[in-house]
Tab-separated table of C-alpha atoms in Angstrom:
chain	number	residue	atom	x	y	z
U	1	UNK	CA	-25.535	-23.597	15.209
U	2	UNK	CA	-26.511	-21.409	12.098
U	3	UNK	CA	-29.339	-23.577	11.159
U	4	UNK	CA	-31.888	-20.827	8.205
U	5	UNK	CA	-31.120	-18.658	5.218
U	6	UNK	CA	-31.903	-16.061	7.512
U	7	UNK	CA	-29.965	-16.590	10.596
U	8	UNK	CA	-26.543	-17.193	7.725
U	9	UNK	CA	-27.646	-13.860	6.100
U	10	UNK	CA	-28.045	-11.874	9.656
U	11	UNK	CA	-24.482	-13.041	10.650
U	12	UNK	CA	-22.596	-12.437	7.421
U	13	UNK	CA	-23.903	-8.952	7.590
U	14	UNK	CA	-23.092	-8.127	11.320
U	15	UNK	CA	-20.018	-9.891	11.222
U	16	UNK	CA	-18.853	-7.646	7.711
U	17	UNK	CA	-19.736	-4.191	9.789
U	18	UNK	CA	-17.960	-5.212	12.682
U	19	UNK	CA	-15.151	-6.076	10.359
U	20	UNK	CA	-14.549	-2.773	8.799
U	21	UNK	CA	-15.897	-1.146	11.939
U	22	UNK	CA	-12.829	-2.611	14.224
U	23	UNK	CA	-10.780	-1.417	10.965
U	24	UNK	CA	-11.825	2.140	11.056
U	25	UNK	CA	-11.442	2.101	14.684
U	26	UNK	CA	-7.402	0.842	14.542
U	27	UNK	CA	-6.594	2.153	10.962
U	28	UNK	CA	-4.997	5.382	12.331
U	29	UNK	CA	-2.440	3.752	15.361
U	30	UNK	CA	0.934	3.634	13.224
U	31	UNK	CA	0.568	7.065	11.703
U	32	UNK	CA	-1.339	9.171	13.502
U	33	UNK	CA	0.820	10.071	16.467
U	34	UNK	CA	3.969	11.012	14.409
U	35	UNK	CA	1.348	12.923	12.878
U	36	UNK	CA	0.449	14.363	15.802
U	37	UNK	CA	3.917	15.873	17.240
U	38	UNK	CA	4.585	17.166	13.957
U	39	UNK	CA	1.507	19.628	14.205
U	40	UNK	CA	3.329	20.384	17.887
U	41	UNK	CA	1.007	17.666	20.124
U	42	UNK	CA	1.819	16.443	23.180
U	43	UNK	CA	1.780	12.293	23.684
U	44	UNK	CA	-1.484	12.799	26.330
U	45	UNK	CA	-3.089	15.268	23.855
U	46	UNK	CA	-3.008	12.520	20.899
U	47	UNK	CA	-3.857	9.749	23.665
U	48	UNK	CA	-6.610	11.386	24.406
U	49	UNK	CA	-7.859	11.531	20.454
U	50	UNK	CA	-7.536	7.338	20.420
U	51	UNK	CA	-9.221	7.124	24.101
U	52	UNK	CA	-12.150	9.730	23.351
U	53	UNK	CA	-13.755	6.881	20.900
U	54	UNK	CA	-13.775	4.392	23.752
U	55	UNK	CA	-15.054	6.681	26.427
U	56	UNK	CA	-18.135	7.867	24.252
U	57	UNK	CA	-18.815	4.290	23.389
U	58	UNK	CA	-18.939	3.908	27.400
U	59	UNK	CA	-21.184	6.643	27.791
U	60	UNK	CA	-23.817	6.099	24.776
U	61	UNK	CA	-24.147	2.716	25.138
U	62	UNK	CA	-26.038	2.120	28.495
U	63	UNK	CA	-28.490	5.638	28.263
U	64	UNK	CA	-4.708	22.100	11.130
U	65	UNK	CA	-1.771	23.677	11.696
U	66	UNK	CA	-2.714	24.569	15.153
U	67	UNK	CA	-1.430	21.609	17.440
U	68	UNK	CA	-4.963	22.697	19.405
U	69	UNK	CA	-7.163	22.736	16.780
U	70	UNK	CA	-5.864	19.779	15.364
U	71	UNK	CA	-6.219	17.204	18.262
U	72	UNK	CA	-9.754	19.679	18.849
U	73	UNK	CA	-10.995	18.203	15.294
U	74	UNK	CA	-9.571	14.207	16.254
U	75	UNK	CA	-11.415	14.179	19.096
U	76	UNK	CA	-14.837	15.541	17.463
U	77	UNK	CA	-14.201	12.793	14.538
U	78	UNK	CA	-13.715	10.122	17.171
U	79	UNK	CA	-16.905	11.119	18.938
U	80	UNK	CA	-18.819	10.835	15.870
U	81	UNK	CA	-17.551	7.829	14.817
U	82	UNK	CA	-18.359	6.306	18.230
U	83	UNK	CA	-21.533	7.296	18.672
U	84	UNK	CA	-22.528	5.735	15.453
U	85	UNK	CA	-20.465	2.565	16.905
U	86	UNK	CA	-22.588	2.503	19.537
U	87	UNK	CA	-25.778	2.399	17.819
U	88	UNK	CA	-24.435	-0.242	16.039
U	89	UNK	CA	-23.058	-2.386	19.185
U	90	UNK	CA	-26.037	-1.899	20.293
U	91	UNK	CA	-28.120	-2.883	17.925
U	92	UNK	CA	-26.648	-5.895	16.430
U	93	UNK	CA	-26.109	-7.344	19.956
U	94	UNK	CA	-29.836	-7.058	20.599
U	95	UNK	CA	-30.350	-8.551	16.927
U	96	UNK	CA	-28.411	-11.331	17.898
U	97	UNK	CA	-29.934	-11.862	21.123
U	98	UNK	CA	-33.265	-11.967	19.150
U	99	UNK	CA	-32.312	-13.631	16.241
U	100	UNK	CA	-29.757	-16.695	18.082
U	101	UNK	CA	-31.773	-17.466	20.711
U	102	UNK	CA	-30.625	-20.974	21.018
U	103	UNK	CA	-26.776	-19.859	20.831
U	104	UNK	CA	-26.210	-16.309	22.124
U	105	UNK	CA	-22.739	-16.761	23.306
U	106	UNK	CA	-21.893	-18.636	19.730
U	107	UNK	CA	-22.522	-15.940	18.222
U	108	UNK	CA	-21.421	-13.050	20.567
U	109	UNK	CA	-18.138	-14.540	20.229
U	110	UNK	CA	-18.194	-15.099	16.606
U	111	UNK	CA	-19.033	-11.444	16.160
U	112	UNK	CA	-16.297	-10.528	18.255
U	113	UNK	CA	-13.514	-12.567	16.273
U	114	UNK	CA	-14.915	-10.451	13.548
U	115	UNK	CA	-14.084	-7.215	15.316
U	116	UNK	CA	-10.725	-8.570	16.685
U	117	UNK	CA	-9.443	-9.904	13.223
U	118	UNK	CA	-10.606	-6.035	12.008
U	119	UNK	CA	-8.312	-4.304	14.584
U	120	UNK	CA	-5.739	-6.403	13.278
U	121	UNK	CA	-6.235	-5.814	9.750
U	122	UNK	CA	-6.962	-2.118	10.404
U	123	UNK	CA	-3.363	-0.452	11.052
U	124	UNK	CA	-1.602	-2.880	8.824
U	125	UNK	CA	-4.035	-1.519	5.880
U	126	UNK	CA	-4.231	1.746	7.403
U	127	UNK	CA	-0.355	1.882	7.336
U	128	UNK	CA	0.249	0.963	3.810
U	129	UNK	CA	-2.665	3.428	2.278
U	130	UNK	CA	-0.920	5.865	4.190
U	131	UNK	CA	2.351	5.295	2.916
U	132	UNK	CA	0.525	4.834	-0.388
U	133	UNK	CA	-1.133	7.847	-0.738
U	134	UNK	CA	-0.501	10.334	2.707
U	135	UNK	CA	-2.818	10.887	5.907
U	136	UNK	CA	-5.799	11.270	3.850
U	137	UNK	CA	-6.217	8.488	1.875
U	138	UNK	CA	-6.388	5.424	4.862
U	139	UNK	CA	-9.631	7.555	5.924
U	140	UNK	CA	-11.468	7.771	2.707
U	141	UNK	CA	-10.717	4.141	1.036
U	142	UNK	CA	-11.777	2.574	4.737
U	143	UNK	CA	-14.079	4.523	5.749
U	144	UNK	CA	-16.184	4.568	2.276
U	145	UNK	CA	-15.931	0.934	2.748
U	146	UNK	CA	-17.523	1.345	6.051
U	147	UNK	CA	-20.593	3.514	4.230
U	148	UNK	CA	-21.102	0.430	1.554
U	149	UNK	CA	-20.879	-2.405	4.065
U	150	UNK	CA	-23.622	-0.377	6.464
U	151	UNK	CA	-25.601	0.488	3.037
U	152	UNK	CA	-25.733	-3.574	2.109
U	153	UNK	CA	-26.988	-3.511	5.930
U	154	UNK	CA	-30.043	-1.355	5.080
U	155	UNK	CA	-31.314	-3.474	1.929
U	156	UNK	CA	-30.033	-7.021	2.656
U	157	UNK	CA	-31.131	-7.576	6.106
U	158	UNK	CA	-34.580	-8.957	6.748
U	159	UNK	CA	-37.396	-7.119	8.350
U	160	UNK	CA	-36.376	-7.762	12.573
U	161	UNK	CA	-39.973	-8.505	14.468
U	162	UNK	CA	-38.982	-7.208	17.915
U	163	UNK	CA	-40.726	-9.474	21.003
U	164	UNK	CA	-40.496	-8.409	24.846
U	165	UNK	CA	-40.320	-11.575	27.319
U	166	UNK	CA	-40.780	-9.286	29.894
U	167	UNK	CA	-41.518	-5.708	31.005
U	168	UNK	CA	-38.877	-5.462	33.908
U	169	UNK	CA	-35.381	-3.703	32.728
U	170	UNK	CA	-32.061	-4.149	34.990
U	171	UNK	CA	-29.952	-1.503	34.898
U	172	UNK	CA	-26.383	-1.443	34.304
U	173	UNK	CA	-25.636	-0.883	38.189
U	174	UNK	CA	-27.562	-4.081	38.606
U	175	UNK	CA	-25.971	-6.203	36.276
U	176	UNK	CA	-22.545	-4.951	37.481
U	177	UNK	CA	-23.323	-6.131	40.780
U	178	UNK	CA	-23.765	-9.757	39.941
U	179	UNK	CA	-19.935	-11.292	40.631
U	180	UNK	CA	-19.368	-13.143	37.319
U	181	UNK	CA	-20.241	-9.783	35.116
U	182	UNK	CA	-18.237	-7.775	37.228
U	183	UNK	CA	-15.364	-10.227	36.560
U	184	UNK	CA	-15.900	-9.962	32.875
U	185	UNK	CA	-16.101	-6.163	32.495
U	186	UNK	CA	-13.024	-6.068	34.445
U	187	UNK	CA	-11.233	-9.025	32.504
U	188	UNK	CA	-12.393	-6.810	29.169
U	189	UNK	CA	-11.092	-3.213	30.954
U	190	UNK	CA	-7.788	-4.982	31.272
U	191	UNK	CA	-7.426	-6.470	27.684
U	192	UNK	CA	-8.832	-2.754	26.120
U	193	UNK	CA	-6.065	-1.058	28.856
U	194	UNK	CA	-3.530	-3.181	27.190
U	195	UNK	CA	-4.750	-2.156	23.848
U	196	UNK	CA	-5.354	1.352	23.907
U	197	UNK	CA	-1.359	1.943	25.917
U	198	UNK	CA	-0.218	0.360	22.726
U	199	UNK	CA	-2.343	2.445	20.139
U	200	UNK	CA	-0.735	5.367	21.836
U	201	UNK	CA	2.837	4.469	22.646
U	202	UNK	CA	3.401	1.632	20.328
U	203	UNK	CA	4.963	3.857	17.225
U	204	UNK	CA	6.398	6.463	18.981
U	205	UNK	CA	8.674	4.013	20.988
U	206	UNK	CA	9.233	1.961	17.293
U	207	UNK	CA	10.350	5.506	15.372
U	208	UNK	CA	13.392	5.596	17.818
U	209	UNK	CA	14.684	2.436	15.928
U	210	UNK	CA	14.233	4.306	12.298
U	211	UNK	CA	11.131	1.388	11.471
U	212	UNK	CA	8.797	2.067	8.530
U	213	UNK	CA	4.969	3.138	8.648
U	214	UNK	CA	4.859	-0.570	7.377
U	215	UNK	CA	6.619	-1.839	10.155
U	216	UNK	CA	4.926	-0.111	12.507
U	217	UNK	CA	1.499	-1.248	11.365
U	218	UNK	CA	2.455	-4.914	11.709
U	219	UNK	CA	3.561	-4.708	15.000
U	220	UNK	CA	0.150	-2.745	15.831
């Protein structure tokens, strides 16, 4: 359990990022790929704009009018918004580690309902600023809210005092070889599989039945 001032004040703040984080990630699914093949974009060519994000959080973590030049500047945006995801992920799970000693997996998951209730918030807000006020407008209102929630990151978290139990890394090969983490990174490929078809295919499929922006970001 949460037991100091501290340890509350640590989670509120990685549990808020993780929040709008998961929202910024999701905020795009019922808009952006009718979007998309109105610029002239094939359904793999926005795909690969929602999957890019993913993949460059894979590969960080361990170590326009023009239908090209439009998915072109999606997938740059992605890859800068997950490489700063990563550094986050990253970070906060280590804080956690550090800080929650006595509970890791308390905590991990607690995080993680913070993300998860995020992507569900995300394209049902994203939706209705976007029916609100256009494309541009579910970018700036969510992601500025991003910017404050990492800014009341930098001056409300405590000073983090960083201690090594031991000198000896494993590496990511390594852990993947022991049975019950293999089982849960392939339990978690699954469930993000799942996700990611739907991101992509979800309002497409919905449009055929004349549904709403709205509509579409509820069911997402």
């Amino acid at each position: 359990m949460i037991q100091s001032k501290r340890q509350k004040l640590i989670a509120v703040v990685i549990g808020t990022i993780n929040f709008f984080s998961a929202i910024c990630v999701s905020l795009q699914s019922p808009f952006y790929p009718d979007k998309a093949l109105e610029k002239g974009a094939t359904s793999s060519q926005y795909g690969l704009v929602f999957g890019v994000f993913e993949l460059t959080v894979f590969i960080v973590c361990p170590i326009i009018e023009d239908p090209n030049l439009f998915v072109i500047a999606g997938i740059i945006t992605r890859i800068c918004e997950a490489l700063g995801n990563s550094a986050f992920i990253t970070a906060s799970f280590s804080i956690i580690a550090q800080e929650f000693s006595n509970n890791v997996a308390t905590m991990f998951s607690t995080i993680e309902m913070c993300f998860g209730f995020g992507l569900i918030v995300g394209p049902t807000m994203g939706a209705y600023l976007y029916v609100m006020g256009g494309f541009f407008l579910p970018f700036v209102i969510l992601g500025t809210s991003l910017l404050v929630s990492s800014l009341f990151a930098q001056f409300v978290l405590p000073p983090m005092v960083i201690s090594r139990n031991s000198d000896s890394k494993a590496g990511v090969l390594e852990a993947i070889s022991i049975l019950p983490i293999a089982l849960a990174c392939l339990c978690v490929f699954s469930a993000s599989l799942s996700l990611g078809f739907l991101q992509v295919n979800l309002e497409p499929h919905l449009k055929e039945f004349n549904t709403t922006t709205m509509t579409v970001g509820m069911f997402s």
